[in-house]
Short mmCIF file of C-alpha atoms and ligand atoms in Angstrom, two decimals:
data_model
loop_
_atom_site.label_atom_id
_atom_site.label_comp_id
_atom_site.label_asym_id
_atom_site.label_seq_id
_atom_site.Cartn_x
_atom_site.Cartn_y
_atom_site.Cartn_z
CA MET X 581 192.70 -134.17 -92.59
CA LYS X 582 189.53 -136.13 -93.25
CA GLU X 583 188.13 -137.79 -90.15
CA VAL X 584 187.86 -141.56 -90.31
CA PRO X 585 184.44 -142.91 -89.26
CA LEU X 586 184.59 -145.12 -86.19
CA ILE X 587 182.03 -147.41 -87.76
CA SER X 588 181.15 -147.39 -91.44
CA THR X 589 179.34 -149.81 -93.69
CA SER X 590 179.12 -150.16 -97.43
CA GLU X 591 176.22 -151.87 -99.15
CA LEU X 592 175.57 -153.82 -95.98
CA SER X 593 172.70 -156.31 -95.92
CA ILE X 594 171.64 -157.60 -92.54
CA GLY X 595 169.40 -160.52 -91.71
CA TYR X 596 169.36 -164.22 -91.00
CA LYS X 597 170.90 -167.07 -92.96
CA HIS X 598 169.09 -170.39 -93.13
CA ARG X 599 170.47 -173.77 -94.04
CA ASN X 600 168.16 -174.79 -96.88
CA LYS X 601 166.44 -171.64 -97.97
CA GLU X 602 167.05 -168.05 -98.95
CA PRO X 603 168.20 -165.73 -96.15
CA THR X 604 165.74 -163.46 -94.39
CA ILE X 605 166.83 -159.92 -95.31
CA VAL X 606 165.97 -157.43 -92.57
CA SER X 607 167.52 -154.42 -94.33
CA LYS X 608 169.85 -153.88 -97.27
CA ASN X 609 172.07 -151.31 -99.01
CA LEU X 610 173.07 -149.78 -95.69
CA ASN X 611 175.79 -147.15 -96.09
CA LEU X 612 176.09 -145.59 -92.68
CA SER X 613 178.81 -143.96 -90.65
CA LEU X 614 179.39 -143.18 -87.01
CA MET X 615 181.78 -140.27 -86.61
CA PRO X 616 183.97 -139.36 -83.59
CA GLY X 617 182.14 -137.08 -81.15
CA GLU X 618 178.68 -138.31 -82.13
CA LEU X 619 175.90 -139.70 -80.00
CA VAL X 620 173.69 -141.70 -82.35
CA CYS X 621 170.35 -143.17 -81.30
CA LEU X 622 169.02 -146.12 -83.29
CA ILE X 623 165.24 -146.18 -83.24
CA GLY X 624 162.44 -148.00 -85.00
CA PRO X 625 159.25 -149.88 -84.27
CA ASN X 626 159.32 -153.39 -82.80
CA GLY X 627 160.78 -155.92 -85.20
CA ALA X 628 162.25 -153.26 -87.52
CA GLY X 629 165.83 -154.49 -87.21
CA LYS X 630 167.59 -152.52 -84.45
CA SER X 631 169.01 -155.52 -82.60
CA THR X 632 169.93 -157.21 -85.86
CA LEU X 633 171.93 -154.14 -86.93
CA ILE X 634 173.62 -153.74 -83.54
CA ARG X 635 174.56 -157.43 -83.39
CA THR X 636 175.92 -157.25 -86.94
CA LEU X 637 177.96 -154.09 -86.32
CA ILE X 638 179.62 -155.55 -83.24
CA GLY X 639 180.36 -158.84 -85.00
CA MET X 640 178.01 -161.01 -82.92
CA GLN X 641 176.12 -161.96 -86.07
CA SER X 642 177.46 -162.25 -89.61
CA CYS X 643 176.09 -159.97 -92.29
CA ILE X 644 174.35 -161.24 -95.40
CA SER X 645 176.60 -159.16 -97.66
CA GLY X 646 178.61 -155.92 -97.71
CA ASP X 647 181.41 -154.55 -95.54
CA ILE X 648 181.77 -153.16 -92.04
CA HIS X 649 184.79 -151.06 -91.07
CA LEU X 650 185.75 -150.33 -87.49
CA ALA X 651 188.07 -147.31 -87.13
CA GLY X 652 189.04 -147.70 -90.78
CA LYS X 653 189.81 -151.43 -90.65
CA LEU X 654 187.61 -154.31 -91.78
CA LEU X 655 185.72 -155.71 -88.79
CA ASN X 656 186.58 -159.26 -89.80
CA ASP X 657 190.31 -158.45 -89.63
CA PHE X 658 190.22 -157.73 -85.88
CA ASN X 659 191.03 -160.42 -83.33
CA ALA X 660 188.97 -160.41 -80.11
CA ILE X 661 191.47 -158.43 -77.99
CA GLU X 662 192.13 -155.83 -80.72
CA LYS X 663 188.42 -155.36 -81.18
CA ALA X 664 187.81 -155.00 -77.44
CA ARG X 665 190.30 -152.11 -77.33
CA VAL X 666 188.30 -150.21 -79.95
CA LEU X 667 184.72 -151.29 -79.28
CA SER X 668 182.86 -152.04 -76.08
CA VAL X 669 179.35 -153.31 -75.87
CA VAL X 670 176.78 -152.91 -73.11
CA LEU X 671 173.83 -155.25 -73.58
CA THR X 672 170.48 -154.92 -71.86
CA SER X 673 170.37 -158.26 -70.10
CA GLN X 674 170.21 -157.81 -66.34
CA ILE X 675 173.42 -158.59 -64.49
CA SER X 676 173.16 -162.07 -62.97
CA VAL X 677 176.44 -162.05 -60.99
CA SER X 678 175.41 -161.12 -57.49
CA HIS X 679 178.56 -161.82 -55.43
CA PHE X 680 180.60 -159.21 -57.25
CA LYS X 681 181.17 -155.71 -56.03
CA ALA X 682 180.56 -152.90 -58.51
CA SER X 683 184.31 -152.24 -58.82
CA ASP X 684 184.90 -155.97 -59.66
CA ILE X 685 182.41 -155.72 -62.50
CA VAL X 686 184.03 -152.55 -63.83
CA ALA X 687 187.48 -154.15 -63.52
CA LEU X 688 186.30 -156.88 -65.93
CA GLY X 689 186.32 -154.14 -68.56
CA ARG X 690 190.13 -154.06 -68.33
CA TYR X 691 190.50 -157.59 -69.76
CA PRO X 692 191.88 -156.36 -73.12
CA TYR X 693 194.84 -154.92 -71.18
CA THR X 694 195.42 -157.30 -68.24
CA GLY X 695 196.01 -160.52 -70.15
CA TRP X 696 194.64 -163.85 -68.93
CA SER X 697 195.89 -163.43 -65.33
CA GLY X 698 193.50 -160.51 -64.85
CA THR X 699 195.95 -158.80 -62.48
CA LEU X 700 195.24 -155.08 -62.38
CA SER X 701 198.13 -152.64 -62.76
CA GLU X 702 198.01 -149.20 -61.15
CA LYS X 703 196.85 -147.81 -64.49
CA ASP X 704 194.06 -150.38 -64.66
CA LYS X 705 192.92 -149.46 -61.15
CA GLU X 706 192.98 -145.78 -62.07
CA MET X 707 190.88 -146.53 -65.13
CA VAL X 708 188.32 -148.46 -63.04
CA SER X 709 188.07 -145.54 -60.63
CA TYR X 710 187.90 -143.00 -63.48
CA SER X 711 185.12 -144.98 -65.20
CA LEU X 712 182.98 -145.20 -62.07
CA THR X 713 183.45 -141.48 -61.49
CA ALA X 714 182.64 -140.62 -65.12
CA VAL X 715 179.23 -142.24 -64.82
CA GLY X 716 178.57 -140.71 -61.39
CA ALA X 717 178.85 -144.05 -59.57
CA SER X 718 182.05 -143.76 -57.52
CA GLU X 719 180.08 -144.18 -54.28
CA LEU X 720 178.83 -147.56 -55.53
CA SER X 721 182.35 -148.93 -55.88
CA SER X 722 182.30 -151.31 -52.89
CA ARG X 723 178.58 -152.15 -53.01
CA TYR X 724 177.48 -155.64 -54.05
CA VAL X 725 175.75 -155.66 -57.44
CA SER X 726 172.83 -157.62 -55.94
CA GLU X 727 172.12 -154.64 -53.71
CA LEU X 728 171.94 -152.07 -56.50
CA SER X 729 168.86 -150.63 -58.17
CA ASP X 730 168.37 -151.10 -61.92
CA GLY X 731 169.57 -147.55 -62.59
CA GLU X 732 172.67 -148.07 -60.45
CA LYS X 733 173.40 -151.41 -62.17
CA GLN X 734 173.07 -149.71 -65.54
CA LYS X 735 175.64 -147.10 -64.52
CA VAL X 736 178.01 -149.86 -63.39
CA MET X 737 177.62 -151.67 -66.73
CA ILE X 738 178.33 -148.46 -68.63
CA ALA X 739 181.40 -147.92 -66.42
CA ARG X 740 182.52 -151.46 -67.29
CA GLY X 741 182.20 -150.62 -70.99
CA LEU X 742 184.08 -147.38 -70.44
CA ALA X 743 186.89 -149.12 -68.55
CA GLN X 744 187.78 -150.81 -71.85
CA ASP X 745 188.79 -147.31 -72.96
CA PRO X 746 187.01 -147.83 -76.29
CA SER X 747 186.63 -145.49 -79.23
CA VAL X 748 183.11 -146.78 -79.75
CA LEU X 749 180.62 -147.57 -77.02
CA VAL X 750 177.62 -149.53 -78.27
CA LEU X 751 174.64 -149.99 -75.98
CA ASP X 752 171.51 -152.02 -76.58
CA GLU X 753 168.57 -150.24 -74.90
CA PRO X 754 170.51 -148.78 -71.97
CA THR X 755 167.41 -147.01 -70.68
CA ALA X 756 165.16 -150.08 -70.56
CA PHE X 757 163.79 -150.75 -67.05
CA LEU X 758 164.53 -147.21 -65.84
CA ASP X 759 162.14 -144.50 -64.71
CA LEU X 760 162.09 -141.20 -66.58
CA PRO X 761 164.57 -139.24 -64.41
CA HIS X 762 167.06 -142.14 -64.55
CA LYS X 763 166.60 -142.51 -68.31
CA ILE X 764 167.47 -138.84 -68.66
CA GLU X 765 170.44 -139.19 -66.32
CA ILE X 766 171.83 -142.17 -68.29
CA MET X 767 171.41 -140.26 -71.56
CA ARG X 768 173.18 -137.23 -70.08
CA ILE X 769 176.08 -139.48 -69.04
CA LEU X 770 176.24 -141.08 -72.49
CA LYS X 771 176.19 -137.70 -74.18
CA SER X 772 179.09 -136.50 -72.06
CA LEU X 773 181.01 -139.73 -72.83
CA SER X 774 180.50 -139.16 -76.56
CA ARG X 775 182.22 -135.78 -76.19
CA HIS X 776 185.51 -137.40 -75.23
CA PRO X 777 187.96 -136.80 -78.12
CA GLY X 778 187.96 -139.62 -80.63
CA ARG X 779 184.99 -141.41 -79.12
CA ALA X 780 181.42 -142.04 -80.30
CA VAL X 781 178.39 -143.64 -78.69
CA LEU X 782 175.76 -145.68 -80.51
CA LEU X 783 172.68 -146.91 -78.68
CA SER X 784 169.33 -148.40 -79.49
CA ILE X 785 166.39 -146.94 -77.66
CA HIS X 786 162.60 -147.10 -77.60
CA ASP X 787 162.06 -143.72 -75.94
CA LEU X 788 161.58 -141.53 -79.00
CA ASP X 789 161.18 -138.33 -77.08
CA ILE X 790 164.44 -138.83 -75.20
CA ALA X 791 166.21 -139.87 -78.40
CA MET X 792 165.03 -136.74 -80.19
CA ARG X 793 166.16 -134.49 -77.37
CA THR X 794 169.58 -136.10 -76.90
CA ALA X 795 170.88 -137.56 -80.15
CA ASP X 796 173.23 -135.71 -82.48
CA LYS X 797 172.00 -138.06 -85.14
CA ILE X 798 169.18 -140.56 -85.42
CA TRP X 799 169.41 -143.82 -87.30
CA LEU X 800 165.87 -144.89 -88.02
CA PHE X 801 164.41 -148.10 -89.39
CA ASN X 802 160.79 -148.10 -90.46
CA LYS X 803 158.72 -151.24 -90.37
CA HIS X 804 159.75 -152.12 -93.95
CA GLY X 805 163.46 -152.09 -93.05
CA ASP X 806 164.10 -148.77 -94.88
CA PHE X 807 166.89 -146.88 -93.16
CA TYR X 808 167.16 -143.12 -92.59
CA SER X 809 169.95 -141.15 -90.97
CA GLY X 810 169.99 -137.51 -89.95
CA ALA X 811 169.55 -134.90 -87.24
CA PRO X 812 166.29 -135.56 -85.36
CA GLU X 813 164.81 -132.29 -86.63
CA ASP X 814 165.61 -133.13 -90.28
CA LEU X 815 163.86 -136.49 -89.96
CA ILE X 816 160.82 -134.82 -88.39
CA LEU X 817 160.60 -132.23 -91.18
CA LYS X 818 161.00 -134.93 -93.86
CA GLY X 819 158.08 -136.79 -92.30
CA VAL X 820 159.95 -140.09 -91.95
CA PHE X 821 159.80 -139.98 -88.19
CA GLY X 822 156.02 -139.90 -88.09
CA SER X 823 155.42 -142.42 -90.85
CA ALA X 824 157.82 -144.95 -89.30
CA PHE X 825 155.77 -145.26 -86.13
CA GLU X 826 152.25 -144.20 -87.05
CA MET X 827 149.51 -146.68 -86.42
CA GLY X 828 145.75 -146.59 -86.04
CA GLY X 829 144.61 -143.92 -83.62
CA VAL X 830 148.12 -142.53 -83.02
CA HIS X 831 149.86 -139.91 -85.07
CA PHE X 832 153.00 -137.84 -84.87
CA ASP X 833 152.45 -134.13 -84.32
CA LYS X 834 155.27 -132.40 -86.23
CA LYS X 835 154.81 -129.12 -84.41
CA LYS X 836 154.97 -130.63 -80.96
CA GLY X 837 157.50 -133.32 -81.87
CA THR X 838 155.50 -135.96 -80.09
CA PHE X 839 153.05 -138.75 -80.76
CA ILE X 840 149.48 -138.09 -79.86
CA ILE X 841 146.51 -140.35 -79.53
CA SER X 842 143.95 -139.07 -82.00
CA PRO X 843 140.63 -139.00 -80.15
CA GLU X 844 137.41 -138.71 -82.07
CA LYS X 845 137.09 -135.00 -82.92
CA LYS X 846 134.27 -133.39 -80.98
CA GLY X 847 134.43 -129.80 -82.12
CA THR X 848 136.20 -126.49 -81.72
CA VAL X 849 136.58 -124.45 -78.57
CA SER X 850 137.60 -120.78 -78.31
CA LEU X 851 140.23 -120.53 -75.61
CA ILE X 852 141.07 -117.09 -74.31
CA GLY X 853 142.82 -115.47 -71.35
CA GLY X 854 145.24 -116.97 -68.85
CA ASN X 855 148.99 -116.79 -68.77
CA ASN X 856 151.12 -118.68 -71.25
CA THR X 857 151.54 -121.79 -69.09
CA GLU X 858 147.84 -121.99 -68.18
CA PHE X 859 146.93 -121.57 -71.84
CA ILE X 860 149.31 -124.34 -72.97
CA TRP X 861 148.11 -126.88 -70.39
CA THR X 862 144.44 -126.04 -70.94
CA SER X 863 144.94 -126.50 -74.71
CA HIS X 864 146.71 -129.78 -73.97
CA ALA X 865 143.74 -131.09 -71.96
CA LEU X 866 141.15 -129.90 -74.49
CA GLU X 867 143.03 -131.49 -77.39
CA ARG X 868 143.36 -134.72 -75.42
CA ALA X 869 139.59 -134.65 -74.97
CA GLY X 870 139.12 -134.26 -78.74
CA TYR X 871 138.63 -130.52 -79.20
CA ASN X 872 140.39 -128.24 -81.66
CA ILE X 873 141.47 -124.92 -80.17
CA CYS X 874 141.08 -121.48 -81.68
CA THR X 875 141.51 -118.03 -80.20
CA ASP X 876 138.68 -116.14 -81.92
CA THR X 877 135.32 -116.24 -80.20
CA ASN X 878 133.32 -117.35 -83.20
CA THR X 879 132.54 -120.84 -81.88
CA ASP X 880 129.72 -122.33 -79.88
CA ILE X 881 131.90 -122.96 -76.84
CA THR X 882 134.23 -120.43 -75.26
CA ILE X 883 136.51 -121.10 -72.34
CA GLU X 884 138.05 -118.09 -70.69
CA ILE X 885 140.87 -118.51 -68.20
CA GLN X 886 140.42 -115.89 -65.51
CA ASP X 887 142.14 -114.80 -62.34
CA ARG X 888 139.71 -114.79 -59.41
CA LYS X 889 141.51 -113.19 -56.49
CA GLY X 890 144.64 -115.28 -57.07
CA ASP X 891 142.80 -118.50 -58.03
CA THR X 892 142.63 -119.63 -61.62
CA CYS X 893 139.11 -120.07 -62.92
CA TRP X 894 138.08 -121.72 -66.19
CA GLN X 895 134.81 -120.10 -67.26
CA TYR X 896 132.78 -122.21 -69.66
CA MET X 897 130.28 -120.40 -71.90
CA ASP X 898 127.92 -121.61 -74.62
CA ASN X 899 124.58 -120.48 -76.04
CA THR X 900 122.71 -122.00 -73.14
CA CYS X 901 124.81 -121.71 -70.02
CA GLU X 902 127.86 -120.48 -68.16
CA HIS X 903 129.85 -122.40 -65.56
CA ASP X 904 132.94 -121.69 -63.48
CA PHE X 905 135.51 -124.40 -62.80
CA PHE X 906 138.55 -124.21 -60.56
CA SER X 907 140.44 -127.12 -62.11
CA ILE X 908 141.06 -128.24 -65.67
CA GLY X 909 139.94 -131.74 -64.71
CA ASP X 910 136.48 -130.58 -63.61
CA MET X 911 136.05 -128.46 -66.72
CA ILE X 912 137.03 -131.35 -69.03
CA GLN X 913 134.76 -133.76 -67.17
CA PHE X 914 131.85 -131.36 -67.63
CA LEU X 915 132.62 -131.00 -71.32
CA CYS X 916 132.95 -134.72 -71.94
CA LYS X 917 130.23 -136.12 -69.71
CA GLY X 918 128.00 -133.71 -67.84
CA HIS X 919 127.33 -131.22 -70.51
CA LYS X 920 127.07 -133.78 -73.28
CA ASN X 921 124.21 -135.44 -71.38
CA SER X 922 122.40 -132.17 -70.87
CA VAL X 923 122.83 -131.34 -74.57
CA ASP X 924 121.56 -134.79 -75.53
CA GLN X 925 118.53 -134.27 -73.28
CA GLN X 926 118.01 -130.87 -74.83
CA ARG X 927 118.20 -132.41 -78.31
CA SER X 928 115.63 -135.09 -77.41
CA SER X 929 113.15 -132.58 -76.07
CA ASP X 930 113.70 -130.32 -79.10
CA GLU X 931 113.20 -133.34 -81.35
CA LEU X 932 109.97 -134.24 -79.58
CA MET X 933 108.75 -130.70 -80.03
CA TYR X 934 109.44 -130.86 -83.77
CA LEU X 935 107.73 -134.26 -84.03
CA GLU X 936 104.70 -132.87 -82.23
CA PHE X 937 104.42 -130.21 -84.90
CA GLY X 938 104.43 -132.97 -87.49
CA LYS X 939 107.92 -132.27 -88.83
CA ARG X 940 109.70 -135.42 -89.82
CA THR X 941 113.20 -134.01 -90.08
CA PHE X 942 115.25 -132.64 -87.28
CA PRO X 943 117.05 -129.41 -88.20
CA GLU X 944 120.85 -129.59 -88.25
CA VAL X 945 122.02 -128.46 -84.86
CA GLN X 946 124.94 -126.10 -85.15
CA ARG X 947 126.70 -127.47 -82.13
CA THR X 948 130.03 -129.07 -82.74
CA TRP X 949 130.06 -131.86 -80.14
N1 ATP N 1336 166.83 -165.73 -85.52
C1 ATP N 1336 166.03 -165.11 -86.39
N2 ATP N 1336 165.71 -165.70 -87.55
C2 ATP N 1336 164.92 -165.08 -88.46
N3 ATP N 1336 164.37 -163.86 -88.29
C3 ATP N 1336 164.66 -163.23 -87.12
C4 ATP N 1336 165.50 -163.81 -86.12
N4 ATP N 1336 165.60 -162.94 -85.10
C5 ATP N 1336 164.85 -161.87 -85.44
N5 ATP N 1336 164.29 -162.05 -86.65
C6 ATP N 1336 163.44 -161.10 -87.38
O1 ATP N 1336 164.23 -160.01 -87.79
C7 ATP N 1336 163.45 -158.81 -87.77
C8 ATP N 1336 164.19 -157.76 -86.97
O2 ATP N 1336 164.26 -158.17 -85.61
P1 ATP N 1336 165.04 -157.33 -84.54
O3 ATP N 1336 165.08 -158.14 -83.28
O4 ATP N 1336 166.33 -156.88 -85.11
O5 ATP N 1336 164.06 -156.07 -84.37
P2 ATP N 1336 164.12 -154.89 -83.31
O6 ATP N 1336 163.97 -153.63 -84.09
O7 ATP N 1336 165.33 -155.02 -82.47
O8 ATP N 1336 162.82 -155.19 -82.50
P3 ATP N 1336 162.43 -154.85 -80.97
O9 ATP N 1336 162.24 -153.38 -80.89
O10 ATP N 1336 161.14 -155.59 -80.83
O11 ATP N 1336 163.52 -155.38 -80.09
C9 ATP N 1336 162.11 -159.19 -87.17
O12 ATP N 1336 161.20 -159.35 -88.23
C10 ATP N 1336 162.36 -160.52 -86.50
O13 ATP N 1336 161.21 -161.33 -86.52
#
């Protein structure tokens, strides 16, 4: 049997309506689908349309045109309680209720089932406890929200969304305000929640690296509102990932799958020796300093990583000198500052010498820095 998408759109246009003028279209012709079992990360540069899409998909904002289906039914045909049983939303805004315990906040997620009285049945209580456990926050249950860290609050808010027992969990930047280990932890939790049968998770995120490593599928807006959907690796190979975010001085390295600041290129260095890890991190530092790396020794500068009685040594060699360094930092500093000055001084004295012999032109120096 064909699986029904949990969210699907046809020819959807999103944007902003205005009273006396044409609407602002943020993106159009969107035909996207969120399937059960998927973790989808929505990414794009600032102002590309992520929040507009999320707000439109959850019905907080009307679309300009087109259709949105939730679990096979038109979004507009749901009443609030029906929708809350299928879709739960975790927004970024910090929790402002301080006199609530974590379990009270999570219990609010049961409102589609408790009716207006809010009285929790045994099943509701079980679901609150299950949700806190599922996000690794059971020990926070009786803590006041005001006493929780941002990461802990985020877990509680996800547990609240989960307590709704939704098919679709939509989160707007759930990793904002968190440090790297907590971002990774939240993403791990969300990935495991997406594996629950019949459920999918959609989230917007600014951390591209984390999105690429976690998402089953990426939804990507570029700055022109063009929309792309696919496995992270497919989007990288198609080049859309890089072009969506590239800006002056920064470019996406397809091989490394990361953005790099493009420093002014200073030349090529032969890098030899060392174990694999030492080689990788030395290359990393040299590239960051603006050098291309090669492994033949046909360049003006060679750096050999050596073992000196258990200590790692970076031996610098060029036509004029040799130096030993016992940290990458010292070696890079020498390359970028110390040695450049000595080369410049060398060039000036060479130049003087040529001028003295009445030559007006300075021969092309074959150094690459
Ligand atoms: N109320 C509004 N009226 C008109 N245009 C708006 C309105 N709100 C946002 N926009 C515009 O819609 C576009 C998309 O904005 P949106 O907030 O969806 O981007 P985003 O990708 O979520 O950005 P960010 O990463 O900065 O949060 C932007 O050009 C923005 O200026």
